[in-house]
Coordinates of C-alpha atoms in Angstrom, one line a residue:
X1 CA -47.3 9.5 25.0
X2 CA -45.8 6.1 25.2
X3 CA -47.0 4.9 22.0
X4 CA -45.3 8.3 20.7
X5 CA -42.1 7.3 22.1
X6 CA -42.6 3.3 21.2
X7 CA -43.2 4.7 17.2
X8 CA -40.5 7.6 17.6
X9 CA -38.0 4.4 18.6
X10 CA -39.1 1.9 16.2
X11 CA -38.6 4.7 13.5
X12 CA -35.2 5.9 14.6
X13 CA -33.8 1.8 14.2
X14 CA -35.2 1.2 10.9
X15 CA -33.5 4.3 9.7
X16 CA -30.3 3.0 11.4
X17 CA -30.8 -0.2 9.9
X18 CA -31.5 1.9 6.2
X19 CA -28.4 3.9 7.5
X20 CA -26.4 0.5 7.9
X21 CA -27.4 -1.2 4.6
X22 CA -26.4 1.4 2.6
X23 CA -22.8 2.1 4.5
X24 CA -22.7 -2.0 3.0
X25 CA -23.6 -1.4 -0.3
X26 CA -21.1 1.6 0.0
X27 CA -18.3 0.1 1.5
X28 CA -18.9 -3.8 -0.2
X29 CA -17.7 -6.4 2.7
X30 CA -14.1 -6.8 2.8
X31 CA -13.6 -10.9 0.9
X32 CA -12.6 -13.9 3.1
X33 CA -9.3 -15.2 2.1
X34 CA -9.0 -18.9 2.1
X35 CA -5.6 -21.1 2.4
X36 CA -5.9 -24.3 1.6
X37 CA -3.8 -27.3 0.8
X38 CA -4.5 -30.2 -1.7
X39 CA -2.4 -33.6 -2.3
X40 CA -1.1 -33.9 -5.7
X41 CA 1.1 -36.1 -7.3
X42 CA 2.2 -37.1 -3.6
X43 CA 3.0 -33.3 -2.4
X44 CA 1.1 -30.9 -0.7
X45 CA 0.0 -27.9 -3.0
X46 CA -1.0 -24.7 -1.0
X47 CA -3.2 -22.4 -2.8
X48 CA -5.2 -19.1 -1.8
X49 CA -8.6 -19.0 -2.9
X50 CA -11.4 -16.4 -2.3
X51 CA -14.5 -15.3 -3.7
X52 CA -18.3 -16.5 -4.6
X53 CA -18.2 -20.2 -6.2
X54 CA -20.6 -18.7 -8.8
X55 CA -18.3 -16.3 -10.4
X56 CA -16.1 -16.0 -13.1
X57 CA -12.3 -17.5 -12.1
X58 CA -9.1 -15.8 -12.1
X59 CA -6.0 -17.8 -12.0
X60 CA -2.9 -16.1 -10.5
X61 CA 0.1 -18.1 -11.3
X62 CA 3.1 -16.5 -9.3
X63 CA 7.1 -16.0 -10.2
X64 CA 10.7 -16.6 -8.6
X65 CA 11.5 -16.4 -5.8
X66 CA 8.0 -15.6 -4.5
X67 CA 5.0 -17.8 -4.4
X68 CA 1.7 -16.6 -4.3
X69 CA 2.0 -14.1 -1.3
X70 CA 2.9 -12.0 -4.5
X71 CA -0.8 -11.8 -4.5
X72 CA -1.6 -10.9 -1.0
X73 CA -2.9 -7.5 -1.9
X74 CA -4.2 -8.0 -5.2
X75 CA -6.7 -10.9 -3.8
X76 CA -8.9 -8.4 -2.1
X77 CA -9.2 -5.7 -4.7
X78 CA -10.7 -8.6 -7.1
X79 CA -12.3 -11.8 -4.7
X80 CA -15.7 -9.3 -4.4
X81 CA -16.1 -10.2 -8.1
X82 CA -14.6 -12.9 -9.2
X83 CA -13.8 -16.3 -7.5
X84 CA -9.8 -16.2 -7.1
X85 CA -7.3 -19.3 -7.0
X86 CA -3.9 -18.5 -6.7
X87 CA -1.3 -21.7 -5.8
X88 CA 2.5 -22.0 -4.8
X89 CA 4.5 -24.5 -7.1
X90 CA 6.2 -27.2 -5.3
X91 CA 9.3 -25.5 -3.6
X92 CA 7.7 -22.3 -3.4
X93 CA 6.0 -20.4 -0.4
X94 CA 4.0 -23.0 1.8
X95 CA 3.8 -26.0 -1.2
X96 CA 5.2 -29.0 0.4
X97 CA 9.2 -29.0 -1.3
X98 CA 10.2 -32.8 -2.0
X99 CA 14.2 -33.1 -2.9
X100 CA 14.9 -32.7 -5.9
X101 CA 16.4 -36.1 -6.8
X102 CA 12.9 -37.5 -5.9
X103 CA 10.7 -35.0 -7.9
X104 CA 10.7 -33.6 -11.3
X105 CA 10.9 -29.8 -11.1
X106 CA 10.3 -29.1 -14.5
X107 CA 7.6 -26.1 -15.5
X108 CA 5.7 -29.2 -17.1
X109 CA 5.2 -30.5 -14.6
X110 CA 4.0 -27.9 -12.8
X111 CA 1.7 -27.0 -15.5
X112 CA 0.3 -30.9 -15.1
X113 CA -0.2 -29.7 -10.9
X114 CA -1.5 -26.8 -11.4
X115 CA -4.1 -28.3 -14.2
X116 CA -4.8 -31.3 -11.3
X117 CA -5.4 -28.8 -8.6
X118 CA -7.8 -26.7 -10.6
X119 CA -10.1 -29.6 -11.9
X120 CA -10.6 -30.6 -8.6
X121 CA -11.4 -26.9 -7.6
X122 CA -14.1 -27.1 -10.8
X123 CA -12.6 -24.6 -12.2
X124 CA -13.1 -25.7 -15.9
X125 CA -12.7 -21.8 -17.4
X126 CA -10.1 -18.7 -16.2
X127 CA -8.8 -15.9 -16.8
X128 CA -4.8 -16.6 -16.2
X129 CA -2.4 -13.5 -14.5
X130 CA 0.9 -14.5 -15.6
X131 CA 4.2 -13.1 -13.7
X132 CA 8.0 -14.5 -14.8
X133 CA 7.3 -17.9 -13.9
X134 CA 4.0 -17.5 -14.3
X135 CA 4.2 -17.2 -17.8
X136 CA 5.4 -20.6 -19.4
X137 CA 3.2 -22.5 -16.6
X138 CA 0.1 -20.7 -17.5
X139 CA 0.8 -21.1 -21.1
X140 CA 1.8 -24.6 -21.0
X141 CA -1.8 -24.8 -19.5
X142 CA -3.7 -22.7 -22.6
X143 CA -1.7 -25.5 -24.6
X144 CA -3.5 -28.3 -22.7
X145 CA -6.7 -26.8 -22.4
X146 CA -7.1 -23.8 -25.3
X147 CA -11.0 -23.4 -24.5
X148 CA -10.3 -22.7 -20.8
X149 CA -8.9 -19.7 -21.3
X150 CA -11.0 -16.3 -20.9
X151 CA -8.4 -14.1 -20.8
X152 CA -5.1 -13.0 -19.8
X153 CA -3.1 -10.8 -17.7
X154 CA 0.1 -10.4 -18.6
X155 CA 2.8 -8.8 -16.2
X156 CA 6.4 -9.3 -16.9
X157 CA 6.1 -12.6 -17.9
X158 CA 7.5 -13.8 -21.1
X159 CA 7.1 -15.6 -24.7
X160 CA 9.1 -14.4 -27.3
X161 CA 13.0 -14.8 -27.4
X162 CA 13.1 -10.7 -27.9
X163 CA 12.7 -10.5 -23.9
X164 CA 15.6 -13.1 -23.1
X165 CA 18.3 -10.1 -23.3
X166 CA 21.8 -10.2 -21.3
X167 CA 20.5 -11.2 -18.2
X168 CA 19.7 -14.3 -19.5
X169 CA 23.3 -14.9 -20.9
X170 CA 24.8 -17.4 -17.8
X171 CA 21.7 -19.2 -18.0
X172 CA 21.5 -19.6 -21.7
X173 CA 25.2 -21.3 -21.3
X174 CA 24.0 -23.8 -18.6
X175 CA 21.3 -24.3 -21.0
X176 CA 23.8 -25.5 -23.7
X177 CA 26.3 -27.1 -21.3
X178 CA 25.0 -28.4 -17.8
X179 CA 28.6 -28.3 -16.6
X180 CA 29.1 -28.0 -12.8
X181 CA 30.5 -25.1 -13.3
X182 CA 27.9 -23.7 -15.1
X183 CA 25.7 -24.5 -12.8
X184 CA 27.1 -23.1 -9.9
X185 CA 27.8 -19.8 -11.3
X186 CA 24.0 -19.3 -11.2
X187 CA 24.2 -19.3 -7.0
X188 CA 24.4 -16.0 -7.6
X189 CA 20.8 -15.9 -8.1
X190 CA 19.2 -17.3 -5.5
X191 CA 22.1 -14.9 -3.0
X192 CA 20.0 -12.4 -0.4
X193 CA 21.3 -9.2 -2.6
X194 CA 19.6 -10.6 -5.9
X195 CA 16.6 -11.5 -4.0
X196 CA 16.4 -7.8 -2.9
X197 CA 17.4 -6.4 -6.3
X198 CA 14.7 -7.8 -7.7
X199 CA 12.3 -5.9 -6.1
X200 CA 13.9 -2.5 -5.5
X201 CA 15.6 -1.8 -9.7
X202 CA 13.9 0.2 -11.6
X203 CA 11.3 1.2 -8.8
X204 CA 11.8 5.3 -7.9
X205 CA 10.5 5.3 -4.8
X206 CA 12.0 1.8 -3.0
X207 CA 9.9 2.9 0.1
X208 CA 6.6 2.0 -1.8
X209 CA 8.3 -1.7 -1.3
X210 CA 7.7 -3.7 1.4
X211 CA 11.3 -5.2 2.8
X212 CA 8.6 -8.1 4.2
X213 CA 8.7 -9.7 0.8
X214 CA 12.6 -10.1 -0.5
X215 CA 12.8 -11.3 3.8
X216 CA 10.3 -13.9 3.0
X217 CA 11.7 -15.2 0.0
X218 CA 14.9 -15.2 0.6
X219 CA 14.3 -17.4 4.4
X220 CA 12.7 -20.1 1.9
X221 CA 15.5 -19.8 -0.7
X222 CA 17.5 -20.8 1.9
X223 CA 16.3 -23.9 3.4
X224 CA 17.9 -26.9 2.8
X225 CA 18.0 -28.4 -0.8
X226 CA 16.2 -25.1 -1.9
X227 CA 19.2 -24.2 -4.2
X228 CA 19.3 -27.3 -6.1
X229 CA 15.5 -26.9 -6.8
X230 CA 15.7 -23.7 -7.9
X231 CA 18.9 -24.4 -10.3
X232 CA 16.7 -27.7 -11.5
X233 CA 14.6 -24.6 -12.9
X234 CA 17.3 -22.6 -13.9
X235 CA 17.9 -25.6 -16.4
X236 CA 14.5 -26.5 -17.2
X237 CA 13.4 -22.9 -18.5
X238 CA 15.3 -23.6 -21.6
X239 CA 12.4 -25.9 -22.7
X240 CA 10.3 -23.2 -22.5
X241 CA 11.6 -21.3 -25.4
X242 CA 11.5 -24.1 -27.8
X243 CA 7.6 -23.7 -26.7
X244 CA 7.1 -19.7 -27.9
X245 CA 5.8 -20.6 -31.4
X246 CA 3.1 -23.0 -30.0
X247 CA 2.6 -20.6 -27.5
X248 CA 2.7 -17.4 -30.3
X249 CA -0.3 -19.6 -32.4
X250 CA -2.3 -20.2 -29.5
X251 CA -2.0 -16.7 -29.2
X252 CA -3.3 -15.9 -32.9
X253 CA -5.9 -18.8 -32.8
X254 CA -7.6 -18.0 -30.0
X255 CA -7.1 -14.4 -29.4
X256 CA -7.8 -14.2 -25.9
X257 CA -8.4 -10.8 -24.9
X258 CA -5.5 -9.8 -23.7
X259 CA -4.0 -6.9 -20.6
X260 CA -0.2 -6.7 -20.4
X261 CA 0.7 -4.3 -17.4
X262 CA 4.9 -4.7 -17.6
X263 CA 7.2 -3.0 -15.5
X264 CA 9.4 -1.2 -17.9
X265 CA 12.4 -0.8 -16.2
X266 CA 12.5 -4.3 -15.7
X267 CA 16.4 -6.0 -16.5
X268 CA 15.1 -9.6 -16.0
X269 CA 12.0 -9.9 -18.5
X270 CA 12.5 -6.2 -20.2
X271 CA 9.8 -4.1 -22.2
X272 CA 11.7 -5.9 -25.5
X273 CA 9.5 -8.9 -24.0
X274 CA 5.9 -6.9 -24.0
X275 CA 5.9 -5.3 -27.3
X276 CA 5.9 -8.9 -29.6
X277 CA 2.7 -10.0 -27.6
X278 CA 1.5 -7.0 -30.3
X279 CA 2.2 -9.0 -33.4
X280 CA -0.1 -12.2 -32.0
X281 CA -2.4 -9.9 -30.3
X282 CA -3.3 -6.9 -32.3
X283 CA -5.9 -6.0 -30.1
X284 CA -4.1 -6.5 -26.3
X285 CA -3.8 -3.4 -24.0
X286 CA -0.4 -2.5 -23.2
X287 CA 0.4 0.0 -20.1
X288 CA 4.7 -0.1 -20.0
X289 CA 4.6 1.3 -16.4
X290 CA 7.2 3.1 -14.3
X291 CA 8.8 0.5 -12.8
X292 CA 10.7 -3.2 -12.3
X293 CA 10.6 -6.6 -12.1
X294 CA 7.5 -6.8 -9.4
X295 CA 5.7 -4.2 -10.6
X296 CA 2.5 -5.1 -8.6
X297 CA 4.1 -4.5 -5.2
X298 CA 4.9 -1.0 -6.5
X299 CA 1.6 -0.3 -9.0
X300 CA -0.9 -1.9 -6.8
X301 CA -2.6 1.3 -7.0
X302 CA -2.5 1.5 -10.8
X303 CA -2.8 -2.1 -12.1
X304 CA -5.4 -3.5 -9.4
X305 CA -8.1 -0.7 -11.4
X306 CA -7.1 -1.6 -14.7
X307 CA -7.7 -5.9 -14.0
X308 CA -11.0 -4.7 -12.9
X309 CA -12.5 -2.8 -15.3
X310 CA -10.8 -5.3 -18.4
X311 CA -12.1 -8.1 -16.5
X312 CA -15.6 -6.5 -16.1
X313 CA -15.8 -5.8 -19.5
X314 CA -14.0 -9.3 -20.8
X315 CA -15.6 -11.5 -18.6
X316 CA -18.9 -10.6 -18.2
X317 CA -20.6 -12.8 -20.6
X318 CA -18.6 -16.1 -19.5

């Protein structure tokens, strides 16, 4: 009788253990998020990194005025795949934020940091997700380091004058005359009800928005000789555009494969920004979705699927 019992035990763990395995091949573990720090070019770089060493990389470069807690939720839904890297410039989010009479904050040079930090990761191929900023920093890499490149996500991040509409108009005059006064009429852009409006127009349903993030970047806006950086920017986006036909032929010489997932309603980078990517890159997938400027705090739930399965099927040979 007590053997029965002993075998009727043994027997009912290893079918709890069986049980328990395949809950964890149902319900894959949920991926470690890293944050690190690395010295570059004298400042401390914070970055978010997560995922096995031995997978394919995904770069996530973020825009203004966030940094990469743009990414906090998007990490996740890709780290159990791929090995994610996601850094704040300098004066962003939790990057160290030197004045800016000291340091060049010029999307060159970020470019040049962000290159840096990712050698010394060994991160020597990527996938690149572009957003606003994003874009002429992650391009500006692809220019440095064409073969790199696996692919490209593309969200609301621009390279082709078409997508520079009226928005861009004050900026576009401090780009032709630095004046003071030019300058300061863009303080209007780094102002608490811009930050907001960023992330709420175009979006139907503003509840789907967390208030967390316009808080968060606006409490770093502010901090001393944050403005200043950010109008160094302001000014030093107009050598991006002088950069979209090297950026257009690296486009049609390398033809990464290409995803562009771009909030439509967007009135910063609009849709007249998404469609010329067509012309370079006949064979990109374009999904114009129901939204604004940030459209992955509002389409988690829609552009989270559709990285994973292009990403499956454009990465699985690298």
């Amino acid at each position: 009788m007590t053997d029965l019992i002993v075998t009727a035990l043994l027997s009912a763990s290893a079918l709890a253990i069986q049980a328990a395995a395949s809950r964890r091949l149902a319900h894959p573990a949920i991926p470690v998020i890293h944050h690190r720090t690395a010295t570059i070019d004298g400042v401390d770089v914070f970055y978010r990194e997560a995922g096995s060493a031995d997978t394919p990389v995904v770069v996530l470069l973020h825009g203004f005025p966030t940094s990469s807690h743009m990414f906090r939720n998007l990490i996740p839904l890709l780290a159990d795949r791929y090995r994610v890297i996601a850094p704040d410039y300098p004066g962003f989010g939790e990057s160290d934020a030197p004045d800016h009479k000291t340091f060049a904050y010029t999307f060159a040079h970020f470019a040049d940091i962000v290159d840096e930090l990712l050698g010394r990761l060994g991160a020597t191929r990527y996938a690149l997700y572009v957003m606003d900023y994003g874009a002429p920093v992650g391009y500006r890499l692809a220019l440095k380091h064409p073969e790199r490149v696996t692919a490209l996500v593309v969200q609301n991040g621009n390279a082709y004058k078409e997508g520079l509409l009226a928005f861009w108009d004050p900026i576009k005059a401090y780009w032709a005359d630095d004046s003071k006064a030019n300058r300061e009429a863009l303080s209007v852009l780094v102002a608490p009800d811009t930050t907001r409006f960023q992330y709420v127009d175009g979006v139907a349903d503003v509840s789907r928005i967390d208030p967390d993030n316009w808080r968060h970047d606006q409490a770093l806006l502010d901090r001393p000789g944050n403005k200043d950086i950010q109008l160094d920017l302001f000014r030093d986006y107009g050598t991006n555009v002088p950069l979209y036909p090297a950026f257009q032929a690296f486009f049609r010489a390398h033809q990464p494969p290409t995803l562009i997932v771009w909030g439509r309603n967007d009135t910063i980078f609009p849709a007249e920004g998404a469609h010329p990517y067509l012309r370079d890159l006949p064979d990109a997938e374009i999904h114009l979705l129901d939204t604004g400027h940030f459209a992955l705090e509002d389409k988690l739930d829609v552009i989270a699927p559709l990285m994973r399965d292009f990403l499956d099927r454009s990465l699985s040979s690298h």
